[in-house]
Amino acid sequence: MGLIRSYRLRLQRKRWRIRAFRKRRELKQVVDQTRLIRPDDILLYCTQRNEKVRLRYFLDYYRKMGVGHFFFVDNGSADGSLEYLSEQPDVSVWTTRASYRRSRFGADWLNWLQMKHAHGHWTLTVDPDEFLVYPFCDTRPLRALTDWLDASSIKSFSAMLLDMYPKGRLDDQPYQSGQNPIEIASWFDSGNYSLRRNSKYANLWIQGGPRMRVFFKDAPEKAPALNKIPLVKWDRRYVYVSSTHMLLPRGLNQVYDEWGGEKASGVLLHAKFLDTFGSKAKEELERGQHYAGSVEYKAYAASLQDDPQLWCKWSEQYINWRQLEILGLMSKGNWA
Amino acid sequence: MTVGIVMLVHTALDRAEQVARHWAANGCPVVIHIDKAVPTKARDAFVENLATVPDVVFTTRYRCEWGTWGIVAASQAGSELMLARFPNVRHVYLASGSCLPLRAVSELVSYLAARPHTDFIESATTADVPWTVGGLDHERFTLRFPFSWKRHRYLFDKAVAVQRRLHMKRRLPAGVVPHMGSQWWCLTRQTLSAILQDPDRAEYDRFFKRVWIPDESYFQTLSRKYARRIESRSLTLSKFDFQGKPHIFYDDHLQLLRRSDCFVARKIWPHADRLYEAFLIDAGTALKRTEPNPGKIDRVFAKAVERRTRGRSGLYMQSRFPNEDWENGVTAAPYSVFQGFSDLFDNFEPWLGKATGVRVHGHLFAPDHVHYSDDQSTINGALGSSAAVRDYDSKAFLTNLIWNTRGERQCFQYGPNDNQDICWHIAKDPNAQLSMITGAWAVQLFKSNQDFADIRRKAAMLQKIESEQIKIFRSPYTKARVRIWTMAEFIEAPIEPLQSILEQIGQTRSHRVSEVPKMVDLRGFGQFLQNLKNQGMHPYLMGDFPIEQDVAMPQKPPRKPYLVQ
């Protein structure tokens, strides 16, 4: 990489930082419990809007995994989720009514909060419908992973988004608060992903899965990106460039081996396709606050009207992380 | 007689305390060295907690940075104190704060008592064994290392390069033969005191202070001078990964560690509560006299290193995306590609499927959609049949297909009508087995009901594409097993190639070609080719076809081939 290009990326990183700094004014603090954070706590960052029904299980899941403190940005919820979050003992909450799109889909807000609070911590950035699975997650807490990453001088950990869906119509089984959404949306596509290298940021760009198979089969280039780097040993100089797909400095995106070996990686189980999806898609379509003119939601709305069936004969049912490892969706790398 | 433990501690002091108590309670005196970098407060608490425990003493503190002399200095100080303070110690065991005894201490004591003159220290000559993982070996002793490898990697590398260039070398002290090995050893009083009381010790120390990672070579080299009997292995189970850092043990390794029968393991994750609970109990049961047997653990970790460095062939995923030609195999398993066969034979696909029992697809790369076997719309791994998705990344389509169907051989048809982007990938893949009848695409045109001008145009185009293909498949970069026949050649003796194809696919079923696929009726084909020629479009890929050939169909089954079972 030439000096000029690396300098350009440096300028871009600074620009995102300044932008995040300016966007701080859109955030209003509701609950501040950040003084409870211990120096070695693992932090979780999340933006949410009207996701109350999911929050109980979400918080439980990550508490059990060993997350020490939660940071939430609430984007104008009206379903009581803000109040619910405010009552939690380990959650700090900010609220805003500003545009989700103009904050680059929440990245600016979270970049600011991370700059301010996450320096030196392992930091997990996920959505309320994303559930991290990593090697040995059934026997080892998240701290074991971050300790190992520290010992190996690895600063970022990749976890690809794996779309989960139910068998049958999406609205067949209503989701109850506190329930494990993977009980309903327990199926996934195991082997139809395509990857390419993004030469500018050195990250991989992954597309595929049920969304490409069903919604974007005629326009695959529009299918959503599935590559994510949610777990980072944060430094105040880092920024997320676009959602959690990539970061700057770009060395953090080098989560894959280029010489034939496998680095350790996990999976984010994406429990988006529940009975709540239909109304969510409709609402998001009206708001027009999503990526690329909400092209995704338009495609969903069009396809979902006639036959909301993502399941096919070759779908795999989720069992555990070892299954994902064998299928080649994630890897233990040299962690044993 | 007993065993003395010299323990080097720098983090997880609570765990170190637990282990020190365990050793002491079982009659082993413990000398603890605390890293100078440990904050005073933490150290004071640690010392105070252990103050009441008899036979636990503390030694002078050094700064133990990785790869520096401090670790050796600490071991020397600890050993000297141990030998002076505890006269009934016969073996001294060097351990770290994150070591955990796996077997009852009494078993270790009796094991060592049965071998009173044996030193357990891994010690290999640098000349014969590439002991280090990708690093320096002999040069550790002959170069100088003014810069820290951890903090100033660039300067470190440069300094090494410059010294190599200038052929700079340090002189080894007389009588020193460089040996290296695991830094965790167990030496007898005789050997250890001989090393520590050597009249030339000052000279050796001066030399090793400038050696890189002296803790892996100081005692390993000097013990060779004095030891009566060296067992060149460490009693501490300690596995290193490809970067030379130790693997860490967690709760889920409990059974593996139990079965290893090793005395001490390193390194234990400080929060592995179950391991500490399970192993730090006083096992007053009958003594096991088994030898340590770390084979199984070795395999687990060797596999992990293999996965990290070589990975799974044919897998492309978020954390394995090899550069071109670094894939260790483009695809996961062997597969067969057939070009021209389904044009020449009416029922080639069902015939091949029946004869071999493998999955035979149609034209996977056809322009309209993916033609899977049995007209399926999706296949293993939920791989769809959309042509747009396939062409978006045709290499991923192929590698996904082969990965998803591991364990079941795939065959598919290919041709000049199909997506050509995949040609080079197939050609460079050693797993591909390509059988090609050139010019067979003309049969389709011959049978089609189109205007001759269209046919001519189409034929010219297909011929051009196929000759490009042939160029690719015959290039010196091709690693696939390629066999090419012209159509005329093939028709003359079709049985032999078919038989060899079946043999190559080589499924276990015994197959004699009892039934041959039905060849299409080629009467008039020679004239058809002549017509093309007459129009100025010379079809040459078919080989020499006589104008009026009475193409002899192999109607009767051929003689049975001899198969050796």
Coordinates of N, CA, C and O in Angstrom, one line a residue, chain B residues 379-465:
Chain B
I379 N -29.3 -27.8 -3.8 CA -28.5 -29.0 -3.6 C -27.8 -28.8 -2.2 O -28.0 -27.7 -1.6
N380 N -27.0 -29.8 -1.8 CA -26.4 -29.7 -0.5 C -25.9 -28.3 -0.2 O -25.3 -27.7 -1.0
G381 N -26.1 -27.9 1.1 CA -25.6 -26.6 1.5 C -26.5 -25.5 1.0 O -26.2 -24.3 1.1
A382 N -27.7 -25.9 0.5 CA -28.7 -24.9 0.1 C -28.1 -24.1 -1.1 O -28.4 -22.9 -1.2
L383 N -27.3 -24.7 -1.9 CA -26.8 -24.0 -3.1 C -27.9 -23.9 -4.1 O -28.4 -25.0 -4.5
G384 N -28.2 -22.7 -4.6 CA -29.4 -22.6 -5.4 C -29.0 -22.8 -6.9 O -27.9 -23.1 -7.2
S385 N -30.0 -22.6 -7.7 CA -29.8 -22.9 -9.1 C -29.9 -21.6 -10.0 O -30.0 -21.7 -11.2
S386 N -29.9 -20.5 -9.4 CA -29.9 -19.2 -10.1 C -28.6 -19.0 -10.9 O -27.5 -19.1 -10.3
A387 N -28.8 -18.8 -12.2 CA -27.6 -18.5 -13.0 C -26.9 -17.2 -12.6 O -25.7 -17.1 -12.6
A388 N -27.7 -16.2 -12.3 CA -27.1 -14.9 -11.9 C -26.2 -15.1 -10.7 O -25.1 -14.6 -10.6
V389 N -26.7 -15.8 -9.7 CA -25.9 -16.0 -8.5 C -24.7 -16.8 -8.8 O -23.6 -16.5 -8.3
R390 N -24.8 -17.8 -9.6 CA -23.7 -18.7 -9.9 C -22.6 -17.8 -10.6 O -21.4 -17.9 -10.3
D391 N -23.0 -17.0 -11.6 CA -22.1 -16.3 -12.4 C -21.5 -15.1 -11.7 O -20.4 -14.6 -12.0
Y392 N -22.2 -14.7 -10.6 CA -21.7 -13.6 -9.8 C -20.3 -14.0 -9.2 O -19.4 -13.2 -9.1
D393 N -20.1 -15.3 -8.9 CA -18.8 -15.8 -8.4 C -18.7 -17.3 -8.7 O -19.1 -18.1 -7.9
S394 N -18.3 -17.5 -9.9 CA -18.4 -18.9 -10.4 C -17.4 -19.8 -9.7 O -17.7 -21.0 -9.5
K395 N -16.3 -19.3 -9.3 CA -15.3 -20.1 -8.6 C -15.9 -20.5 -7.2 O -15.8 -21.7 -6.8
A396 N -16.6 -19.6 -6.5 CA -17.2 -19.9 -5.3 C -18.3 -21.0 -5.5 O -18.5 -21.9 -4.6
F397 N -19.0 -20.9 -6.6 CA -20.0 -21.9 -6.8 C -19.4 -23.3 -6.9 O -19.9 -24.2 -6.2
L398 N -18.4 -23.4 -7.7 CA -17.7 -24.7 -7.8 C -17.1 -25.2 -6.5 O -17.4 -26.3 -6.1
T399 N -16.4 -24.3 -5.8 CA -15.7 -24.8 -4.6 C -16.8 -25.1 -3.5 O -16.6 -26.0 -2.8
N400 N -17.9 -24.3 -3.5 CA -19.0 -24.6 -2.6 C -19.6 -26.0 -2.9 O -19.8 -26.8 -1.9
L401 N -19.9 -26.2 -4.1 CA -20.5 -27.5 -4.5 C -19.6 -28.6 -4.0 O -20.1 -29.6 -3.4
I402 N -18.3 -28.6 -4.3 CA -17.5 -29.7 -4.0 C -17.3 -29.8 -2.5 O -17.3 -30.9 -1.9
W403 N -17.2 -28.7 -1.8 CA -17.1 -28.7 -0.3 C -18.4 -29.3 0.3 O -18.3 -30.1 1.2
N404 N -19.6 -28.8 -0.2 CA -20.8 -29.3 0.4 C -21.1 -30.8 0.2 O -21.8 -31.4 1.0
T405 N -20.5 -31.3 -0.8 CA -20.8 -32.7 -1.1 C -19.6 -33.6 -0.8 O -19.4 -34.7 -1.5
R406 N -18.8 -33.2 0.1 CA -17.6 -34.0 0.5 C -18.0 -35.4 0.7 O -19.0 -35.6 1.4
G407 N -17.2 -36.3 0.2 CA -17.6 -37.7 0.5 C -18.4 -38.4 -0.6 O -18.7 -39.5 -0.6
E408 N -18.9 -37.5 -1.5 CA -19.7 -38.1 -2.6 C -19.2 -37.5 -3.9 O -19.2 -36.2 -4.1
R409 N -18.6 -38.3 -4.8 CA -18.0 -37.7 -6.0 C -19.0 -37.1 -6.9 O -20.1 -37.6 -7.1
Q410 N -18.7 -35.9 -7.4 CA -19.5 -35.2 -8.3 C -19.0 -35.3 -9.8 O -17.8 -35.2 -10.0
C411 N -20.0 -35.4 -10.7 CA -19.6 -35.4 -12.1 C -20.5 -34.3 -12.7 O -21.7 -34.2 -12.4
F412 N -20.1 -33.6 -13.7 CA -21.0 -32.7 -14.4 C -20.5 -32.4 -15.8 O -19.4 -32.7 -16.2
Q413 N -21.5 -32.0 -16.6 CA -21.2 -31.7 -18.0 C -20.8 -30.3 -18.2 O -21.2 -29.4 -17.4
Y414 N -20.0 -30.1 -19.2 CA -19.5 -28.7 -19.5 C -19.4 -28.6 -21.0 O -19.5 -29.6 -21.7
G415 N -19.3 -27.4 -21.5 CA -19.3 -27.2 -22.9 C -19.0 -25.7 -23.3 O -19.1 -24.9 -22.4
P416 N -18.8 -25.5 -24.5 CA -18.5 -24.1 -25.0 C -19.7 -23.2 -24.9 O -19.6 -22.0 -24.9
N417 N -20.9 -23.8 -24.7 CA -22.1 -22.9 -24.5 C -22.1 -22.3 -23.1 O -22.9 -21.4 -22.8
D418 N -21.4 -22.9 -22.1 CA -21.6 -22.6 -20.7 C -20.7 -21.4 -20.4 O -19.9 -21.0 -21.2
N419 N -20.8 -21.0 -19.1 CA -20.0 -19.9 -18.6 C -18.5 -20.3 -18.6 O -18.2 -21.3 -18.1
Q420 N -17.7 -19.5 -19.2 CA -16.3 -19.9 -19.4 C -15.4 -19.3 -18.3 O -14.2 -19.7 -18.3
D421 N -15.9 -18.5 -17.4 CA -15.1 -17.9 -16.4 C -14.4 -19.0 -15.5 O -13.4 -18.8 -14.9
I422 N -15.0 -20.2 -15.5 CA -14.5 -21.2 -14.5 C -13.4 -22.0 -15.1 O -12.7 -22.8 -14.4
C423 N -13.1 -21.9 -16.4 CA -12.2 -22.7 -17.1 C -10.8 -22.8 -16.4 O -10.3 -23.9 -16.1
W424 N -10.2 -21.6 -16.1 CA -8.9 -21.6 -15.5 C -8.9 -22.3 -14.2 O -8.0 -22.9 -13.8
H425 N -10.0 -22.1 -13.4 CA -10.0 -22.6 -12.1 C -10.1 -24.2 -12.2 O -9.4 -24.8 -11.4
I426 N -10.8 -24.7 -13.1 CA -10.8 -26.1 -13.3 C -9.5 -26.6 -13.7 O -8.9 -27.6 -13.2
A427 N -8.9 -25.9 -14.7 CA -7.6 -26.3 -15.2 C -6.5 -26.4 -14.1 O -5.7 -27.3 -14.1
K428 N -6.6 -25.4 -13.2 CA -5.5 -25.4 -12.2 C -5.8 -26.2 -11.0 O -5.0 -26.2 -10.0
D429 N -6.9 -27.0 -11.0 CA -7.3 -27.7 -9.8 C -6.9 -29.2 -10.0 O -7.4 -29.9 -10.9
P430 N -5.9 -29.7 -9.2 CA -5.5 -31.1 -9.3 C -6.6 -32.1 -9.0 O -6.5 -33.2 -9.4
N431 N -7.7 -31.6 -8.4 CA -8.8 -32.5 -8.1 C -9.7 -32.7 -9.4 O -10.6 -33.6 -9.4
A432 N -9.6 -31.9 -10.3 CA -10.4 -32.0 -11.5 C -10.0 -33.1 -12.4 O -8.8 -33.2 -12.6
Q433 N -10.9 -33.8 -13.0 CA -10.6 -34.8 -14.0 C -11.5 -34.5 -15.2 O -12.7 -34.6 -15.2
L434 N -10.8 -34.0 -16.3 CA -11.6 -33.5 -17.4 C -11.5 -34.4 -18.6 O -10.4 -34.8 -19.0
S435 N -12.6 -34.9 -19.1 CA -12.6 -35.7 -20.3 C -13.4 -34.9 -21.3 O -14.5 -34.4 -21.1
M436 N -12.8 -34.8 -22.5 CA -13.3 -33.8 -23.5 C -13.3 -34.4 -24.9 O -12.3 -35.0 -25.3
I437 N -14.5 -34.3 -25.5 CA -14.6 -34.8 -26.9 C -14.7 -33.5 -27.7 O -15.8 -32.8 -27.7
T438 N -13.7 -33.1 -28.5 CA -13.8 -31.8 -29.1 C -14.7 -31.9 -30.3 O -14.7 -32.9 -31.0
G439 N -15.4 -30.8 -30.5 CA -16.2 -30.7 -31.7 C -17.6 -31.3 -31.5 O -18.5 -31.2 -32.4
A440 N -17.8 -32.0 -30.4 CA -19.1 -32.7 -30.2 C -20.3 -31.7 -30.2 O -21.5 -32.0 -30.4
W441 N -20.0 -30.4 -29.9 CA -21.1 -29.4 -29.8 C -21.8 -29.3 -31.2 O -22.9 -28.9 -31.3
A442 N -21.1 -29.7 -32.3 CA -21.7 -29.6 -33.6 C -22.9 -30.5 -33.8 O -23.8 -30.3 -34.6
V443 N -23.0 -31.6 -33.0 CA -24.1 -32.5 -33.1 C -25.4 -31.8 -32.8 O -26.4 -32.0 -33.5
Q444 N -25.4 -31.0 -31.8 CA -26.6 -30.3 -31.4 C -27.0 -29.4 -32.6 O -28.2 -29.3 -32.9
L445 N -26.1 -28.7 -33.2 CA -26.4 -27.8 -34.3 C -26.9 -28.7 -35.5 O -27.9 -28.3 -36.1
F446 N -26.3 -29.8 -35.7 CA -26.6 -30.7 -36.8 C -28.1 -31.1 -36.6 O -28.8 -31.2 -37.6
K447 N -28.5 -31.4 -35.4 CA -29.9 -31.9 -35.2 C -30.9 -30.7 -35.0 O -32.1 -31.0 -35.0
S448 N -30.4 -29.5 -34.9 CA -31.3 -28.4 -34.6 C -32.1 -28.0 -35.8 O -31.6 -28.3 -37.0
N449 N -33.1 -27.3 -35.6 CA -33.9 -26.9 -36.8 C -33.8 -25.4 -36.9 O -34.7 -24.6 -36.5
Q450 N -32.6 -25.0 -37.4 CA -32.4 -23.5 -37.5 C -31.9 -23.2 -38.9 O -31.5 -24.0 -39.6
D451 N -32.0 -21.9 -39.2 CA -31.5 -21.5 -40.5 C -30.0 -21.8 -40.6 O -29.3 -21.6 -39.6
F452 N -29.5 -22.1 -41.7 CA -28.1 -22.5 -41.8 C -27.2 -21.3 -41.5 O -26.1 -21.5 -40.9
A453 N -27.6 -20.1 -41.8 CA -26.8 -19.0 -41.5 C -26.6 -18.8 -40.0 O -25.5 -18.6 -39.5
D454 N -27.6 -19.0 -39.3 CA -27.5 -19.0 -37.8 C -26.6 -20.1 -37.3 O -25.7 -19.9 -36.4
I455 N -26.8 -21.3 -37.9 CA -26.0 -22.4 -37.5 C -24.5 -22.1 -37.7 O -23.6 -22.4 -36.9
R456 N -24.2 -21.5 -38.9 CA -22.9 -21.2 -39.2 C -22.2 -20.3 -38.2 O -21.1 -20.5 -37.7
R457 N -23.0 -19.2 -37.9 CA -22.5 -18.2 -37.0 C -22.2 -18.9 -35.6 O -21.2 -18.7 -35.0
K458 N -23.2 -19.7 -35.2 CA -23.1 -20.3 -33.9 C -21.9 -21.3 -33.9 O -21.1 -21.3 -32.9
A459 N -21.7 -22.0 -35.0 CA -20.6 -23.0 -35.0 C -19.3 -22.3 -34.9 O -18.4 -22.7 -34.2
A460 N -19.2 -21.2 -35.6 CA -17.9 -20.4 -35.6 C -17.6 -20.0 -34.2 O -16.5 -20.1 -33.7
M461 N -18.7 -19.5 -33.5 CA -18.5 -19.0 -32.1 C -18.1 -20.1 -31.2 O -17.1 -20.0 -30.5
L462 N -18.8 -21.2 -31.3 CA -18.5 -22.4 -30.4 C -17.1 -22.9 -30.6 O -16.4 -23.3 -29.7
Q463 N -16.7 -23.0 -31.9 CA -15.4 -23.5 -32.3 C -14.3 -22.6 -31.7 O -13.3 -23.1 -31.2
K464 N -14.6 -21.3 -31.7 CA -13.6 -20.4 -31.2 C -13.4 -20.6 -29.7 O -12.3 -20.6 -29.1
I465 N -14.6 -20.7 -29.0 CA -14.6 -20.8 -27.6 C -13.8 -22.1 -27.2 O -13.0 -22.2 -26.3

